[in-house]
């Protein structure tokens, strides 16, 4: 895939990340979204789309977004995603297995 095959906003994200290679040069999401003129949720959604397209964009809490330069940096970014996925899966399983009358049972 080439950059010109991406949507304009995705191209802008990729171009911005050129300046943020490595965790030590990460940019906070609010700063990146402000620089791109989009809201943070849109930025997060577009980055997730790019990740699916095999763009190695990582984020670490309190550090921000960056393009990893080492396997250690990539692993740190992946670990955060894995933990989020595990937490989401646990929540889904809780909702799936809850009886539909859970609220009535809880209040009685």
Tab-separated table of N, CA, C and O in Angstrom:
chain	number	residue	atom	x	y	z
A	1	UNK	N	0.846	-1.170	0.000
A	1	UNK	CA	0.000	0.000	0.000
A	1	UNK	C	0.900	1.244	0.000
A	1	UNK	O	1.920	1.292	0.681
A	2	UNK	N	0.497	2.228	-0.745
A	2	UNK	CA	1.204	3.503	-0.830
A	2	UNK	C	0.344	4.586	-0.200
A	2	UNK	O	-0.888	4.480	-0.164
A	3	UNK	N	0.994	5.633	0.247
A	3	UNK	CA	0.283	6.701	0.948
A	3	UNK	C	-0.809	7.325	0.087
A	3	UNK	O	-1.864	7.690	0.591
A	4	UNK	N	-0.586	7.422	-1.220
A	4	UNK	CA	-1.587	8.043	-2.089
A	4	UNK	C	-2.829	7.181	-2.283
A	4	UNK	O	-3.802	7.629	-2.861
A	5	UNK	N	-2.814	5.966	-1.781
A	5	UNK	CA	-3.979	5.091	-1.846
A	5	UNK	C	-4.890	5.284	-0.633
A	5	UNK	O	-5.972	4.711	-0.576
A	6	UNK	N	-4.448	6.082	0.320
A	6	UNK	CA	-5.200	6.304	1.548
A	6	UNK	C	-6.089	7.540	1.442
A	6	UNK	O	-5.842	8.422	0.615
A	7	UNK	N	-7.071	7.618	2.328
A	7	UNK	CA	-7.906	8.809	2.425
A	7	UNK	C	-7.031	9.984	2.860
A	7	UNK	O	-6.023	9.792	3.557
A	8	UNK	N	-7.396	11.198	2.498
A	8	UNK	CA	-6.588	12.367	2.862
A	8	UNK	C	-6.277	12.476	4.359
A	8	UNK	O	-5.144	12.803	4.723
A	9	UNK	N	-7.225	12.195	5.220
A	9	UNK	CA	-6.961	12.302	6.660
A	9	UNK	C	-5.935	11.253	7.097
A	9	UNK	O	-5.069	11.529	7.934
A	10	UNK	N	-6.015	10.067	6.512
A	10	UNK	CA	-5.045	9.024	6.845
A	10	UNK	C	-3.650	9.408	6.333
A	10	UNK	O	-2.644	9.151	6.995
A	11	UNK	N	-3.604	10.026	5.169
A	11	UNK	CA	-2.328	10.511	4.646
A	11	UNK	C	-1.724	11.546	5.599
A	11	UNK	O	-0.518	11.521	5.880
A	12	UNK	N	-2.557	12.422	6.125
A	12	UNK	CA	-2.083	13.458	7.044
A	12	UNK	C	-1.536	12.842	8.330
A	12	UNK	O	-0.525	13.296	8.866
A	13	UNK	N	-2.193	11.796	8.819
A	13	UNK	CA	-1.724	11.110	10.030
A	13	UNK	C	-0.355	10.493	9.774
A	13	UNK	O	0.568	10.649	10.579
A	14	UNK	N	-0.224	9.794	8.653
A	14	UNK	CA	1.048	9.154	8.317
A	14	UNK	C	2.156	10.205	8.195
A	14	UNK	O	3.253	10.041	8.745
A	15	UNK	N	1.868	11.286	7.508
A	15	UNK	CA	2.876	12.342	7.347
A	15	UNK	C	3.267	12.940	8.691
A	15	UNK	O	4.439	13.240	8.927
A	16	UNK	N	2.299	13.114	9.589
A	16	UNK	CA	2.597	13.658	10.912
A	16	UNK	C	3.478	12.702	11.708
A	16	UNK	O	4.370	13.137	12.448
A	17	UNK	N	3.253	11.405	11.558
A	17	UNK	CA	4.014	10.428	12.338
A	17	UNK	C	5.466	10.313	11.902
A	17	UNK	O	6.284	9.767	12.644
A	18	UNK	N	5.801	10.852	10.746
A	18	UNK	CA	7.202	10.856	10.311
A	18	UNK	C	8.066	11.569	11.354
A	18	UNK	O	9.214	11.197	11.571
A	19	UNK	N	7.497	12.559	12.010
A	19	UNK	CA	8.217	13.310	13.043
A	19	UNK	C	8.153	12.628	14.412
A	19	UNK	O	8.720	13.140	15.379
A	20	UNK	N	7.469	11.498	14.491
A	20	UNK	CA	7.260	10.834	15.783
A	20	UNK	C	7.637	9.359	15.711
A	20	UNK	O	6.865	8.477	16.080
A	21	UNK	N	8.851	9.133	15.230
A	21	UNK	CA	9.394	7.780	15.184
A	21	UNK	C	10.078	7.504	16.515
A	21	UNK	O	10.956	8.260	16.927
A	22	UNK	N	9.642	6.441	17.172
A	22	UNK	CA	10.204	6.072	18.463
A	22	UNK	C	9.382	6.617	19.607
A	22	UNK	O	8.817	7.714	19.521
A	23	UNK	N	9.308	5.845	20.685
A	23	UNK	CA	8.503	6.224	21.845
A	23	UNK	C	8.977	7.526	22.467
A	23	UNK	O	8.175	8.291	23.009
A	24	UNK	N	10.262	7.824	22.363
A	24	UNK	CA	10.790	9.048	22.949
A	24	UNK	C	10.359	10.303	22.187
A	24	UNK	O	10.529	11.421	22.671
A	25	UNK	N	9.762	10.120	21.015
A	25	UNK	CA	9.274	11.252	20.218
A	25	UNK	C	7.762	11.187	20.033
A	25	UNK	O	7.217	11.805	19.114
A	26	UNK	N	7.086	10.454	20.906
A	26	UNK	CA	5.633	10.294	20.804
A	26	UNK	C	4.921	11.637	20.922
A	26	UNK	O	5.431	12.588	21.517
A	27	UNK	N	3.720	11.683	20.342
A	27	UNK	CA	2.884	12.880	20.409
A	27	UNK	C	1.557	12.497	21.040
A	27	UNK	O	0.952	11.480	20.696
A	28	UNK	N	1.125	13.295	21.976
A	28	UNK	CA	-0.155	13.032	22.648
A	28	UNK	C	-1.294	13.134	21.636
A	28	UNK	O	-1.256	13.954	20.713
A	29	UNK	N	-2.309	12.300	21.822
A	29	UNK	CA	-3.439	12.274	20.906
A	29	UNK	C	-4.120	13.614	20.762
A	29	UNK	O	-4.469	14.027	19.652
A	30	UNK	N	-4.301	14.324	21.870
A	30	UNK	CA	-4.980	15.627	21.787
A	30	UNK	C	-4.156	16.616	20.970
A	30	UNK	O	-4.714	17.434	20.240
A	31	UNK	N	-2.829	16.527	21.065
A	31	UNK	CA	-1.980	17.427	20.282
A	31	UNK	C	-2.004	17.070	18.806
A	31	UNK	O	-2.060	17.947	17.943
A	32	UNK	N	-1.976	15.772	18.507
A	32	UNK	CA	-2.027	15.335	17.114
A	32	UNK	C	-3.380	15.660	16.493
A	32	UNK	O	-3.447	16.163	15.371
A	33	UNK	N	-4.456	15.408	17.219
A	33	UNK	CA	-5.784	15.703	16.665
A	33	UNK	C	-5.942	17.203	16.433
A	33	UNK	O	-6.501	17.620	15.418
A	34	UNK	N	-5.428	18.018	17.349
A	34	UNK	CA	-5.497	19.472	17.182
A	34	UNK	C	-4.699	19.907	15.944
A	34	UNK	O	-5.171	20.715	15.146
A	35	UNK	N	-3.511	19.344	15.779
A	35	UNK	CA	-2.665	19.696	14.629
A	35	UNK	C	-3.325	19.320	13.307
A	35	UNK	O	-3.144	19.999	12.299
A	36	UNK	N	-4.095	18.235	13.330
A	36	UNK	CA	-4.754	17.761	12.109
A	36	UNK	C	-6.138	18.381	11.902
A	36	UNK	O	-6.760	18.182	10.865
A	37	UNK	N	-6.635	19.087	12.910
A	37	UNK	CA	-7.952	19.717	12.806
A	37	UNK	C	-9.104	18.733	12.886
A	37	UNK	O	-10.142	18.936	12.258
A	38	UNK	N	-8.919	17.650	13.653
A	38	UNK	CA	-9.977	16.658	13.840
A	38	UNK	C	-10.141	16.395	15.338
A	38	UNK	O	-9.269	16.737	16.140
A	39	UNK	N	-11.274	15.793	15.703
A	39	UNK	CA	-11.454	15.496	17.124
A	39	UNK	C	-10.713	14.207	17.478
A	39	UNK	O	-10.334	13.421	16.605
A	40	UNK	N	-10.497	14.019	18.768
A	40	UNK	CA	-9.697	12.892	19.241
A	40	UNK	C	-10.318	11.550	18.866
A	40	UNK	O	-9.605	10.626	18.481
A	41	UNK	N	-11.626	11.433	18.959
A	41	UNK	CA	-12.272	10.154	18.613
A	41	UNK	C	-12.073	9.811	17.129
A	41	UNK	O	-11.898	8.654	16.780
A	42	UNK	N	-12.121	10.806	16.276
A	42	UNK	CA	-11.877	10.563	14.851
A	42	UNK	C	-10.442	10.098	14.650
A	42	UNK	O	-10.187	9.141	13.903
A	43	UNK	N	-9.502	10.752	15.319
A	43	UNK	CA	-8.104	10.344	15.231
A	43	UNK	C	-7.946	8.891	15.658
A	43	UNK	O	-7.306	8.089	14.969
A	44	UNK	N	-8.530	8.532	16.785
A	44	UNK	CA	-8.419	7.165	17.290
A	44	UNK	C	-9.002	6.161	16.304
A	44	UNK	O	-8.407	5.106	16.054
A	45	UNK	N	-10.141	6.484	15.727
A	45	UNK	CA	-10.780	5.586	14.759
A	45	UNK	C	-9.924	5.432	13.498
A	45	UNK	O	-9.771	4.325	12.971
A	46	UNK	N	-9.368	6.534	13.016
A	46	UNK	CA	-8.546	6.480	11.806
A	46	UNK	C	-7.251	5.706	12.070
A	46	UNK	O	-6.797	4.940	11.222
A	47	UNK	N	-6.665	5.876	13.250
A	47	UNK	CA	-5.447	5.131	13.572
A	47	UNK	C	-5.760	3.645	13.652
A	47	UNK	O	-4.988	2.823	13.155
A	48	UNK	N	-6.895	3.291	14.214
A	48	UNK	CA	-7.270	1.876	14.263
A	48	UNK	C	-7.420	1.321	12.846
A	48	UNK	O	-6.987	0.198	12.560
A	49	UNK	N	-8.002	2.082	11.963
A	49	UNK	CA	-8.132	1.664	10.564
A	49	UNK	C	-6.758	1.466	9.928
A	49	UNK	O	-6.521	0.480	9.229
A	50	UNK	N	-5.848	2.380	10.195
A	50	UNK	CA	-4.493	2.261	9.657
A	50	UNK	C	-3.771	1.048	10.243
A	50	UNK	O	-3.033	0.363	9.535
A	51	UNK	N	-3.983	0.770	11.514
A	51	UNK	CA	-3.356	-0.402	12.138
A	51	UNK	C	-3.826	-1.685	11.453
A	51	UNK	O	-3.026	-2.586	11.217
A	52	UNK	N	-5.104	-1.751	11.123
A	52	UNK	CA	-5.633	-2.917	10.415
A	52	UNK	C	-4.958	-3.064	9.054
A	52	UNK	O	-4.742	-4.174	8.574
A	53	UNK	N	-4.564	-1.949	8.465
A	53	UNK	CA	-3.885	-1.954	7.164
A	53	UNK	C	-2.374	-2.136	7.315
A	53	UNK	O	-1.609	-1.813	6.411
A	54	UNK	N	-1.955	-2.654	8.466
A	54	UNK	CA	-0.557	-2.981	8.764
A	54	UNK	C	0.354	-1.764	8.878
A	54	UNK	O	1.522	-1.806	8.523
A	55	UNK	N	-0.176	-0.689	9.404
A	55	UNK	CA	0.649	0.463	9.777
A	55	UNK	C	0.964	0.307	11.260
A	55	UNK	O	0.052	0.236	12.081
A	56	UNK	N	2.235	0.219	11.584
A	56	UNK	CA	2.648	0.012	12.975
A	56	UNK	C	2.616	1.347	13.708
A	56	UNK	O	3.623	2.043	13.827
A	57	UNK	N	1.426	1.702	14.168
A	57	UNK	CA	1.243	2.917	14.964
A	57	UNK	C	0.915	2.455	16.366
A	57	UNK	O	-0.049	1.716	16.584
A	58	UNK	N	1.726	2.867	17.310
A	58	UNK	CA	1.539	2.441	18.692
A	58	UNK	C	1.169	3.624	19.564
A	58	UNK	O	1.410	4.777	19.209
A	59	UNK	N	0.595	3.313	20.698
A	59	UNK	CA	0.352	4.334	21.708
A	59	UNK	C	0.564	3.696	23.068
A	59	UNK	O	0.306	2.518	23.265
A	60	UNK	N	1.063	4.508	23.954
A	60	UNK	CA	1.279	4.086	25.329
A	60	UNK	C	0.691	5.183	26.205
A	60	UNK	O	0.909	6.373	25.946
A	61	UNK	N	-0.070	4.780	27.223
A	61	UNK	CA	-0.689	5.751	28.112
A	61	UNK	C	0.331	6.773	28.608
A	61	UNK	O	1.459	6.428	28.942
A	62	UNK	N	-0.105	8.012	28.651
A	62	UNK	CA	0.697	9.138	29.144
A	62	UNK	C	1.917	9.456	28.289
A	62	UNK	O	2.728	10.281	28.672
A	63	UNK	N	2.074	8.776	27.171
A	63	UNK	CA	3.195	9.069	26.279
A	63	UNK	C	2.662	9.581	24.946
A	63	UNK	O	3.079	10.612	24.468
A	64	UNK	N	1.742	8.849	24.337
A	64	UNK	CA	1.144	9.270	23.080
A	64	UNK	C	1.382	8.292	21.953
A	64	UNK	O	1.743	7.133	22.174
A	65	UNK	N	1.162	8.783	20.733
A	65	UNK	CA	1.286	7.973	19.523
A	65	UNK	C	2.691	8.087	18.946
A	65	UNK	O	3.315	9.151	18.986
A	66	UNK	N	3.141	6.981	18.367
A	66	UNK	CA	4.463	6.965	17.742
A	66	UNK	C	4.562	5.779	16.800
A	66	UNK	O	3.787	4.825	16.873
A	67	UNK	N	5.531	5.855	15.892
A	67	UNK	CA	5.877	4.727	15.021
A	67	UNK	C	7.040	4.006	15.710
A	67	UNK	O	8.086	4.609	15.932
A	68	UNK	N	6.855	2.750	16.093
A	68	UNK	CA	7.915	2.059	16.831
A	68	UNK	C	9.163	1.835	15.976
A	68	UNK	O	9.071	1.561	14.788
A	69	UNK	N	10.301	1.958	16.644
A	69	UNK	CA	11.583	1.730	15.972
A	69	UNK	C	12.211	0.403	16.371
A	69	UNK	O	13.102	-0.083	15.681
A	70	UNK	N	11.773	-0.152	17.476
A	70	UNK	CA	12.345	-1.400	17.982
A	70	UNK	C	11.226	-2.375	18.321
A	70	UNK	O	10.070	-1.976	18.479
A	71	UNK	N	11.599	-3.641	18.436
A	71	UNK	CA	10.613	-4.641	18.847
A	71	UNK	C	10.104	-4.356	20.260
A	71	UNK	O	8.945	-4.615	20.561
A	72	UNK	N	10.954	-3.819	21.110
A	72	UNK	CA	10.517	-3.478	22.468
A	72	UNK	C	9.417	-2.419	22.439
A	72	UNK	O	8.410	-2.536	23.136
A	73	UNK	N	9.595	-1.390	21.617
A	73	UNK	CA	8.565	-0.355	21.499
A	73	UNK	C	7.278	-0.929	20.914
A	73	UNK	O	6.182	-0.628	21.375
A	74	UNK	N	7.427	-1.772	19.895
A	74	UNK	CA	6.242	-2.396	19.295
A	74	UNK	C	5.507	-3.232	20.339
A	74	UNK	O	4.286	-3.160	20.475
A	75	UNK	N	6.258	-4.007	21.112
A	75	UNK	CA	5.659	-4.865	22.142
A	75	UNK	C	4.935	-4.033	23.188
A	75	UNK	O	3.840	-4.398	23.628
A	76	UNK	N	5.532	-2.908	23.588
A	76	UNK	CA	4.861	-2.035	24.566
A	76	UNK	C	3.524	-1.551	24.018
A	76	UNK	O	2.526	-1.512	24.741
A	77	UNK	N	3.488	-1.174	22.757
A	77	UNK	CA	2.246	-0.724	22.135
A	77	UNK	C	1.235	-1.847	21.968
A	77	UNK	O	0.038	-1.658	22.161
A	78	UNK	N	1.713	-3.022	21.620
A	78	UNK	CA	0.832	-4.181	21.463
A	78	UNK	C	0.249	-4.600	22.807
A	78	UNK	O	-0.928	-4.940	22.906
A	79	UNK	N	1.060	-4.573	23.835
A	79	UNK	CA	0.598	-4.976	25.163
A	79	UNK	C	-0.581	-4.121	25.597
A	79	UNK	O	-1.565	-4.626	26.145
A	80	UNK	N	-0.515	-2.819	25.340
A	80	UNK	CA	-1.640	-1.959	25.691
A	80	UNK	C	-2.896	-2.402	24.943
A	80	UNK	O	-3.968	-2.525	25.529
A	81	UNK	N	-2.779	-2.654	23.643
A	81	UNK	CA	-3.932	-3.096	22.849
A	81	UNK	C	-4.466	-4.435	23.345
A	81	UNK	O	-5.672	-4.643	23.433
A	82	UNK	N	-3.565	-5.358	23.664
A	82	UNK	CA	-3.991	-6.666	24.172
A	82	UNK	C	-4.746	-6.528	25.480
A	82	UNK	O	-5.771	-7.185	25.684
A	83	UNK	N	-4.251	-5.683	26.366
A	83	UNK	CA	-4.934	-5.480	27.642
A	83	UNK	C	-6.312	-4.873	27.442
A	83	UNK	O	-7.271	-5.259	28.112
A	84	UNK	N	-6.420	-3.936	26.505
A	84	UNK	CA	-7.723	-3.343	26.198
A	84	UNK	C	-8.667	-4.398	25.629
A	84	UNK	O	-9.841	-4.455	25.992
A	85	UNK	N	-8.155	-5.248	24.744
A	85	UNK	CA	-8.981	-6.291	24.131
A	85	UNK	C	-9.453	-7.292	25.179
A	85	UNK	O	-10.612	-7.707	25.175
A	86	UNK	N	-8.569	-7.671	26.086
A	86	UNK	CA	-8.920	-8.619	27.139
A	86	UNK	C	-10.002	-8.029	28.040
A	86	UNK	O	-10.980	-8.692	28.372
A	87	UNK	N	-9.850	-6.773	28.399
A	87	UNK	CA	-10.836	-6.101	29.236
A	87	UNK	C	-12.192	-6.038	28.534
A	87	UNK	O	-13.235	-6.298	29.141
A	88	UNK	N	-12.179	-5.722	27.250
A	88	UNK	CA	-13.415	-5.665	26.476
A	88	UNK	C	-14.056	-7.038	26.379
A	88	UNK	O	-15.279	-7.186	26.529
A	89	UNK	N	-13.270	-8.069	26.154
A	89	UNK	CA	-13.796	-9.430	26.069
A	89	UNK	C	-14.447	-9.843	27.377
A	89	UNK	O	-15.525	-10.447	27.383
A	90	UNK	N	-13.831	-9.517	28.500
A	90	UNK	CA	-14.420	-9.846	29.803
A	90	UNK	C	-15.763	-9.134	29.982
A	90	UNK	O	-16.725	-9.733	30.465
A	91	UNK	N	-15.849	-7.880	29.564
A	91	UNK	CA	-17.102	-7.138	29.666
A	91	UNK	C	-18.171	-7.761	28.771
A	91	UNK	O	-19.331	-7.921	29.185
A	92	UNK	N	-17.790	-8.133	27.560
A	92	UNK	CA	-18.742	-8.769	26.632
A	92	UNK	C	-19.262	-10.072	27.228
A	92	UNK	O	-20.466	-10.349	27.187
A	93	UNK	N	-18.374	-10.866	27.783
A	93	UNK	CA	-18.800	-12.145	28.366
A	93	UNK	C	-19.731	-11.919	29.560
A	93	UNK	O	-20.694	-12.663	29.755
A	94	UNK	N	-19.473	-10.889	30.347
A	94	UNK	CA	-20.360	-10.577	31.460
A	94	UNK	C	-21.748	-10.209	30.994
A	94	UNK	O	-22.756	-10.675	31.549
A	95	UNK	N	-21.829	-9.377	29.964
A	95	UNK	CA	-23.133	-8.987	29.424
A	95	UNK	C	-23.818	-10.180	28.780
A	95	UNK	O	-25.021	-10.406	28.953
A	96	UNK	N	-23.050	-11.001	28.062
A	96	UNK	CA	-23.628	-12.162	27.382
A	96	UNK	C	-24.219	-13.171	28.366
A	96	UNK	O	-25.257	-13.777	28.101
A	97	UNK	N	-23.583	-13.369	29.491
A	97	UNK	CA	-24.032	-14.399	30.434
A	97	UNK	C	-24.993	-13.871	31.489
A	97	UNK	O	-25.594	-14.663	32.223
A	98	UNK	N	-25.183	-12.564	31.567
A	98	UNK	CA	-26.100	-12.003	32.565
A	98	UNK	C	-27.539	-12.373	32.220
A	98	UNK	O	-27.939	-12.334	31.059
A	99	UNK	N	-28.324	-12.728	33.221
A	99	UNK	CA	-29.747	-12.960	32.951
A	99	UNK	C	-30.406	-11.637	32.568
A	99	UNK	O	-29.984	-10.571	33.030
A	100	UNK	N	-31.409	-11.691	31.726
A	100	UNK	CA	-32.054	-10.474	31.274
A	100	UNK	C	-32.817	-9.766	32.377
A	100	UNK	O	-33.089	-8.572	32.275
A	101	UNK	N	-33.136	-10.476	33.431
A	101	UNK	CA	-33.819	-9.838	34.562
A	101	UNK	C	-32.852	-9.479	35.689
A	101	UNK	O	-33.227	-9.321	36.833
A	102	UNK	N	-31.587	-9.288	35.352
A	102	UNK	CA	-30.553	-9.007	36.341
A	102	UNK	C	-30.859	-7.762	37.175
A	102	UNK	O	-30.607	-7.754	38.366
A	103	UNK	N	-31.433	-6.741	36.542
A	103	UNK	CA	-31.697	-5.504	37.249
A	103	UNK	C	-32.753	-5.688	38.324
A	103	UNK	O	-32.591	-5.235	39.460
A	104	UNK	N	-33.826	-6.407	37.967
A	104	UNK	CA	-34.882	-6.670	38.953
A	104	UNK	C	-34.328	-7.491	40.124
A	104	UNK	O	-34.628	-7.203	41.285
A	105	UNK	N	-33.521	-8.489	39.813
A	105	UNK	CA	-32.928	-9.337	40.865
A	105	UNK	C	-31.997	-8.521	41.752
A	105	UNK	O	-31.921	-8.737	42.959
A	106	UNK	N	-31.274	-7.603	41.176
A	106	UNK	CA	-30.316	-6.810	41.941
A	106	UNK	C	-31.020	-5.851	42.888
A	106	UNK	O	-30.578	-5.638	44.022
A	107	UNK	N	-32.129	-5.293	42.466
A	107	UNK	CA	-32.834	-4.308	43.281
A	107	UNK	C	-33.680	-4.959	44.359
A	107	UNK	O	-33.847	-4.405	45.434
A	108	UNK	N	-34.185	-6.161	44.112
A	108	UNK	CA	-35.022	-6.858	45.123
A	108	UNK	C	-34.216	-7.240	46.340
A	108	UNK	O	-33.117	-7.531	46.405
